[in-house]
Structure formats: C-alpha cells, structure tokens
CSV table of C-alpha atoms in Angstrom, one decimal:
chain,number,residue,atom,x,y,z
A,1,UNK,CA,141.5,-36.0,87.4
A,2,UNK,CA,140.5,-32.3,87.4
A,3,UNK,CA,140.9,-30.2,90.5
A,4,UNK,CA,137.9,-29.5,92.7
A,5,UNK,CA,138.1,-25.7,92.1
A,6,UNK,CA,138.0,-26.2,88.3
A,7,UNK,CA,135.1,-28.6,88.6
A,8,UNK,CA,133.1,-26.1,90.7
A,9,UNK,CA,133.9,-23.2,88.3
A,10,UNK,CA,132.7,-25.3,85.3
A,11,UNK,CA,129.5,-26.4,87.2
A,12,UNK,CA,128.7,-22.8,88.2
A,13,UNK,CA,128.5,-21.7,84.5
A,14,UNK,CA,125.0,-22.5,83.2
A,15,UNK,CA,124.8,-22.1,79.5
A,16,UNK,CA,121.0,-22.2,79.6
A,17,UNK,CA,120.9,-18.9,81.6
A,18,UNK,CA,123.2,-16.9,79.2
A,19,UNK,CA,120.3,-15.9,76.9
A,20,UNK,CA,118.3,-14.6,79.8
A,21,UNK,CA,121.3,-12.7,81.2
A,22,UNK,CA,122.1,-11.1,77.8
A,23,UNK,CA,118.4,-10.3,77.4
A,24,UNK,CA,118.3,-8.6,80.9
A,25,UNK,CA,121.4,-6.6,80.0
A,26,UNK,CA,119.9,-5.5,76.7
A,27,UNK,CA,116.6,-4.4,78.3
A,28,UNK,CA,118.6,-2.4,81.0
A,29,UNK,CA,120.6,-0.7,78.3
A,30,UNK,CA,117.5,0.1,76.3
A,31,UNK,CA,115.8,1.6,79.3
A,32,UNK,CA,118.9,3.7,80.1
A,33,UNK,CA,119.0,5.0,76.5
A,34,UNK,CA,115.3,5.9,76.5
A,35,UNK,CA,115.7,7.8,79.8
A,36,UNK,CA,118.8,9.5,78.5
A,37,UNK,CA,117.4,10.7,75.2
A,38,UNK,CA,113.8,11.3,76.4
A,39,UNK,CA,114.6,12.7,79.8
A,40,UNK,CA,112.1,15.6,79.4
A,41,UNK,CA,109.3,13.2,78.5
A,42,UNK,CA,110.1,10.9,81.4
A,43,UNK,CA,110.1,13.8,83.9
A,44,UNK,CA,106.8,15.0,82.4
A,45,UNK,CA,105.3,11.6,82.8
A,46,UNK,CA,106.1,11.3,86.5
A,47,UNK,CA,105.9,15.0,87.7
A,48,UNK,CA,103.8,16.8,85.0
A,49,UNK,CA,106.7,19.2,84.6
A,50,UNK,CA,109.2,19.6,81.8
A,51,UNK,CA,112.2,19.5,84.1
A,52,UNK,CA,113.4,19.1,87.6
A,53,UNK,CA,113.6,22.4,89.4
A,54,UNK,CA,117.0,21.8,91.1
A,55,UNK,CA,120.6,21.8,90.2
A,56,UNK,CA,124.0,21.9,91.8
A,57,UNK,CA,123.7,25.6,92.6
A,58,UNK,CA,120.4,24.9,94.4
A,59,UNK,CA,122.1,22.3,96.6
A,60,UNK,CA,124.9,24.8,97.3
A,61,UNK,CA,122.4,27.4,98.3
A,62,UNK,CA,120.6,24.9,100.6
A,63,UNK,CA,123.8,24.0,102.4
A,64,UNK,CA,124.7,27.7,102.5
A,65,UNK,CA,121.4,28.5,104.3
A,66,UNK,CA,122.1,25.7,106.8
A,67,UNK,CA,125.5,27.0,107.6
A,68,UNK,CA,124.1,30.6,107.8
A,69,UNK,CA,121.4,29.4,110.3
A,70,UNK,CA,123.9,27.6,112.4
A,71,UNK,CA,126.3,30.6,112.4
A,72,UNK,CA,123.6,33.2,112.9
A,73,UNK,CA,125.5,34.6,115.9
A,74,UNK,CA,128.4,35.7,113.7
A,75,UNK,CA,126.8,36.4,110.3
A,76,UNK,CA,123.1,37.0,111.0
A,77,UNK,CA,120.9,40.0,110.4
A,78,UNK,CA,122.7,42.1,112.9
A,79,UNK,CA,125.6,42.3,110.4
A,80,UNK,CA,123.5,44.6,108.4
A,81,UNK,CA,124.8,47.4,110.6
A,82,UNK,CA,128.3,46.6,109.5
A,83,UNK,CA,127.5,46.7,105.8
A,84,UNK,CA,125.5,49.9,106.2
A,85,UNK,CA,128.9,51.6,106.6
A,86,UNK,CA,130.0,50.7,103.1
A,87,UNK,CA,130.4,53.5,100.6
A,88,UNK,CA,127.9,54.3,98.0
A,89,UNK,CA,130.1,53.6,95.0
A,90,UNK,CA,129.1,51.3,92.2
A,91,UNK,CA,130.9,48.2,93.6
A,92,UNK,CA,129.7,48.6,97.1
A,93,UNK,CA,126.1,49.9,96.5
A,94,UNK,CA,124.8,46.4,95.9
A,95,UNK,CA,126.0,45.1,99.3
A,96,UNK,CA,124.8,48.0,101.5
A,97,UNK,CA,122.4,46.7,104.2
A,98,UNK,CA,122.9,43.1,103.3
A,99,UNK,CA,124.0,40.4,105.9
A,100,UNK,CA,127.4,39.0,105.6
A,101,UNK,CA,126.2,35.5,104.7
A,102,UNK,CA,124.3,36.9,101.8
A,103,UNK,CA,127.4,38.7,100.5
A,104,UNK,CA,129.4,35.5,100.8
A,105,UNK,CA,126.8,33.6,98.8
A,106,UNK,CA,126.8,36.3,96.2
A,107,UNK,CA,130.5,36.0,95.8
A,108,UNK,CA,130.2,32.3,95.4
A,109,UNK,CA,127.5,32.8,92.7
A,110,UNK,CA,124.7,30.9,94.4
A,111,UNK,CA,122.5,33.9,95.4
A,112,UNK,CA,120.0,34.9,92.6
A,113,UNK,CA,120.0,38.5,91.3
A,114,UNK,CA,116.8,40.0,90.0
A,115,UNK,CA,117.2,41.1,86.3
A,116,UNK,CA,114.4,42.7,84.3
A,117,UNK,CA,114.2,42.1,80.5
A,118,UNK,CA,112.4,44.9,78.7
A,119,UNK,CA,112.0,46.5,75.3
A,120,UNK,CA,111.8,43.1,73.5
A,121,UNK,CA,112.0,43.3,69.7
A,122,UNK,CA,112.6,40.4,67.3
A,123,UNK,CA,113.1,40.7,63.5
A,124,UNK,CA,113.8,38.9,60.3
A,125,UNK,CA,112.0,35.8,61.6
A,126,UNK,CA,112.1,32.7,59.4
A,127,UNK,CA,108.4,32.9,58.6
A,128,UNK,CA,106.5,34.1,55.6
A,129,UNK,CA,103.7,36.7,56.0
A,130,UNK,CA,102.0,37.6,59.2
A,131,UNK,CA,101.5,35.3,62.2
A,132,UNK,CA,100.9,35.1,66.0
A,133,UNK,CA,104.3,35.2,67.7
A,134,UNK,CA,105.4,34.9,71.3
A,135,UNK,CA,108.7,34.5,73.2
A,136,UNK,CA,109.6,31.9,75.9
A,137,UNK,CA,112.5,32.4,78.3
A,138,UNK,CA,114.1,29.6,80.4
A,139,UNK,CA,116.5,30.6,83.1
A,140,UNK,CA,118.3,28.0,85.2
A,141,UNK,CA,116.0,25.6,87.1
A,142,UNK,CA,113.1,28.1,87.2
A,143,UNK,CA,109.9,27.4,85.3
A,144,UNK,CA,109.6,28.7,81.7
A,145,UNK,CA,108.2,32.2,81.3
A,146,UNK,CA,106.1,33.2,78.3
A,147,UNK,CA,105.3,36.6,76.9
A,148,UNK,CA,102.0,37.8,75.6
A,149,UNK,CA,101.0,36.7,72.1
A,150,UNK,CA,101.4,39.4,69.4
A,151,UNK,CA,98.5,38.6,67.0
A,152,UNK,CA,98.9,39.2,63.3
A,153,UNK,CA,102.5,40.4,63.7
A,154,UNK,CA,104.7,41.1,60.7
A,155,UNK,CA,107.7,38.7,60.6
A,156,UNK,CA,110.1,41.5,59.7
A,157,UNK,CA,109.8,43.3,63.0
A,158,UNK,CA,107.7,42.3,66.1
A,159,UNK,CA,107.6,44.4,69.2
A,160,UNK,CA,106.6,43.0,72.6
A,161,UNK,CA,105.4,45.1,75.5
A,162,UNK,CA,106.3,42.5,78.1
A,163,UNK,CA,108.7,42.9,81.0
A,164,UNK,CA,110.2,39.6,82.1
A,165,UNK,CA,111.7,39.2,85.6
A,166,UNK,CA,114.6,36.7,85.8
A,167,UNK,CA,116.4,35.3,88.8
A,168,UNK,CA,120.0,35.1,87.5
A,169,UNK,CA,122.9,33.6,89.3
A,170,UNK,CA,126.2,34.9,87.9
A,171,UNK,CA,128.0,31.6,88.1
A,172,UNK,CA,129.8,29.4,85.5
A,173,UNK,CA,127.8,26.5,86.7
A,174,UNK,CA,124.5,28.2,85.9
A,175,UNK,CA,122.7,27.0,82.7
A,176,UNK,CA,122.6,29.4,79.8
A,177,UNK,CA,119.4,31.4,79.5
A,178,UNK,CA,117.4,30.4,76.5
A,179,UNK,CA,115.2,32.8,74.4
A,180,UNK,CA,112.9,31.1,71.9
A,181,UNK,CA,110.5,32.7,69.4
A,182,UNK,CA,107.4,30.7,68.6
A,183,UNK,CA,104.6,31.0,66.1
A,184,UNK,CA,101.2,30.0,67.5
A,185,UNK,CA,99.4,27.5,65.4
A,186,UNK,CA,96.0,25.9,65.7
A,187,UNK,CA,97.3,22.6,67.3
A,188,UNK,CA,101.0,22.9,67.9
A,189,UNK,CA,103.3,25.9,68.1
A,190,UNK,CA,106.2,26.1,65.7
A,191,UNK,CA,109.6,26.9,67.1
A,192,UNK,CA,111.2,29.5,64.8
A,193,UNK,CA,114.6,30.5,66.3
A,194,UNK,CA,116.5,30.6,69.5
A,195,UNK,CA,119.5,32.1,71.2
A,196,UNK,CA,121.4,31.1,74.4
A,197,UNK,CA,123.0,33.8,76.6
A,198,UNK,CA,125.2,33.1,79.6
A,199,UNK,CA,123.9,34.2,83.0
A,200,UNK,CA,127.1,36.0,83.8
A,201,UNK,CA,126.9,38.0,80.6
A,202,UNK,CA,123.3,39.0,81.3
A,203,UNK,CA,124.2,40.1,84.7
A,204,UNK,CA,127.1,42.2,83.4
A,205,UNK,CA,124.7,43.8,80.8
A,206,UNK,CA,122.4,44.7,83.6
A,207,UNK,CA,125.2,46.2,85.6
A,208,UNK,CA,126.4,48.3,82.7
A,209,UNK,CA,122.8,49.5,82.0
A,210,UNK,CA,122.5,50.6,85.6
A,211,UNK,CA,125.5,52.9,85.3
A,212,UNK,CA,124.3,54.5,82.1
A,213,UNK,CA,121.7,57.3,81.8
A,214,UNK,CA,119.8,56.0,78.7
A,215,UNK,CA,121.1,52.5,78.0
A,216,UNK,CA,120.6,51.2,74.5
A,217,UNK,CA,119.1,47.7,74.0
A,218,UNK,CA,121.5,44.9,73.1
A,219,UNK,CA,121.0,43.0,69.9
A,220,UNK,CA,121.8,39.3,69.4
A,221,UNK,CA,121.7,37.0,66.4
A,222,UNK,CA,119.4,34.0,66.7
A,223,UNK,CA,119.7,30.5,65.3
A,224,UNK,CA,117.0,29.1,63.0
A,225,UNK,CA,115.7,25.8,64.3
A,226,UNK,CA,114.2,24.6,61.1
A,227,UNK,CA,117.1,24.1,58.8
A,228,UNK,CA,114.9,23.5,55.7
A,229,UNK,CA,113.7,27.1,55.8
A,230,UNK,CA,115.9,29.4,53.7
A,231,UNK,CA,116.5,32.8,55.2
A,232,UNK,CA,117.9,35.9,53.5
A,233,UNK,CA,118.8,37.7,56.7
A,234,UNK,CA,119.8,36.3,60.1
A,235,UNK,CA,117.0,36.5,62.7
A,236,UNK,CA,117.8,38.7,65.7
A,237,UNK,CA,116.4,39.8,69.1
A,238,UNK,CA,116.9,43.1,70.9
A,239,UNK,CA,116.3,43.6,74.5
A,240,UNK,CA,117.2,45.9,77.4
A,241,UNK,CA,118.5,44.7,80.8
A,242,UNK,CA,118.0,46.3,84.2
A,243,UNK,CA,119.3,45.2,87.6
A,244,UNK,CA,116.4,45.7,89.9
A,245,UNK,CA,118.4,45.0,93.0
A,246,UNK,CA,120.4,48.2,92.4
A,247,UNK,CA,117.7,50.2,90.5
A,248,UNK,CA,116.6,52.5,93.3
A,249,UNK,CA,113.9,54.7,91.8
A,250,UNK,CA,110.2,55.3,92.8
A,251,UNK,CA,108.9,53.3,89.9
A,252,UNK,CA,110.9,50.2,90.9
A,253,UNK,CA,108.0,47.7,91.2
A,254,UNK,CA,110.2,45.1,92.9
A,255,UNK,CA,111.1,47.3,95.8
A,256,UNK,CA,107.5,48.4,96.1
A,257,UNK,CA,106.3,44.8,96.3
A,258,UNK,CA,108.9,44.1,99.1
A,259,UNK,CA,107.5,47.1,101.1
A,260,UNK,CA,103.9,45.9,100.5
A,261,UNK,CA,104.8,42.4,101.6
A,262,UNK,CA,106.5,43.7,104.8
A,263,UNK,CA,103.5,45.9,105.6
A,264,UNK,CA,101.1,43.0,104.9
A,265,UNK,CA,103.0,40.7,107.3
A,266,UNK,CA,103.0,43.5,110.0
A,267,UNK,CA,99.3,44.0,109.7
A,268,UNK,CA,98.6,40.2,109.6
A,269,UNK,CA,100.6,39.8,112.8
A,270,UNK,CA,98.4,42.3,114.7
A,271,UNK,CA,95.0,41.4,113.1
A,272,UNK,CA,94.2,37.7,112.5
A,273,UNK,CA,91.5,36.9,110.1
A,274,UNK,CA,88.7,34.5,111.5
C-alpha cells in the first residue's frame, strides 16, 4: 500500500495540463524576446516616443532634489554667498555663485552641463555623388536633435552651420553620445555612418576649449553602418566644443536667455495678463 503523501503527489500531477503549461511558458518567453529585441518599437507603440526619457541618473537627480529641498536650511540658495568667495581660477570658476547642493550634485555627476557643438563638418561619406545630408545627435535620455538639411551636398566634404546644445552629465553611468549622418531620401532616410563619444570626454573637450584662445575642432573617425558599401577612405566628423556654463562673453546666448527669462518672470509677477 502506497503512503498517503505519495498518492496525493501523484494525483496532483495532471498530464492533460502539461501541454497548456508548456504553451503558456513558450508564449511568455516569446513575448519577452519580442519586447527585448524590439524595445524601441514597443515604446513607440505605447508612448509615441522612441525611448523612455529617464535613466538611473534621472532618478539620482530626483532624490538629490528631494534631499536638497528637505535640507534647504543648510544648503539652500543662501549658500551662494559662501561660494562667491571662491577664487576665479579655472577649477573654481564653474562653482562661483552656485549653491552647495548643486556643487555636490555636480561632483556626483548627476547635474547636467551645457555643452555647445559647433563647426560641424563631415567628410568621406559612404555615398556616391551629391545628396541631401543631415546629422542627428542623441545625448542621454534627452530627445534626439536634428540639424538642418544640407541640400545637394558633396559627399567628400559637407559643412553644417548648426549649433547644437547638449545637456551632458559627466558620469560613467551616462549613455554615450551618438552622432549619426543621414541621407534624406524620398520615403526613408538612409543611415550612412555613426560615432559614439563618451559624455565625460565631451565635457573634457569643452573644458579644454574654454581655456584656449582659438581652439581647433576635434576630428573623429566614424563607422559605416552599411557593410556592403566599399569605402576608400574612413568617414569622419569634425566639431568644436564649448562649455556655455563657463563661457562668460557678451555673445553667450545661454546667459542672455537666462537674463531674459528672469526679467520676464519679474514683469509677469507685477503685471498679470487678463
């Protein structure tokens, strides 16, 4: 006579439900694989965006703002008076007039720095003849930025007159900045070449350019996305970097916008529109 426990264990196993259980497991694995490999399409289907605009650094900045608001008595805006006493050397100039909680967030790499990309030039593109070219830049969790289209450009050398403003966080956890050169077609644009730069390197390039009088643009080799296209020369991109947070000149558009915004809020506080 079999024990009661063994009888219950055998009776609990229903052989007729095994195909349904395996089928459910297979469907779950299939859905997971589709979401994993087609994550961008899934996000676009639900949100009409190519990606989610958040990452670990955004969560770190969120908690940092909460802690700063709770400890405003010890690290609030009044601490600007303390940081105003810093010297005007290169390492302390960026922190003059900043609150202490902002300086702490900058040391942790969660505070964005404003970097301007200018003097964009691409060359030796994997394309035959003339075409309509443009550049896209993706930085962190921010939306993708697009330059103006250069119509009937020569693939050997293409100059862009755009200035692209990036919010760069110099942290090892920040995603690499992607620069992509496209050729505009009638229906679908063709991806020609791309290059990835680390956010920390871009920030250091901007710091070096701030200390130089006439900084020269940096030149980087790009990777051809279409492996079937045979190229004689390696495609490249040249660009200049500028740290707008430390670029104190009268033509600094970022600082002028900050002054205009402050004056607008002051006028809006005194005069309310009907």
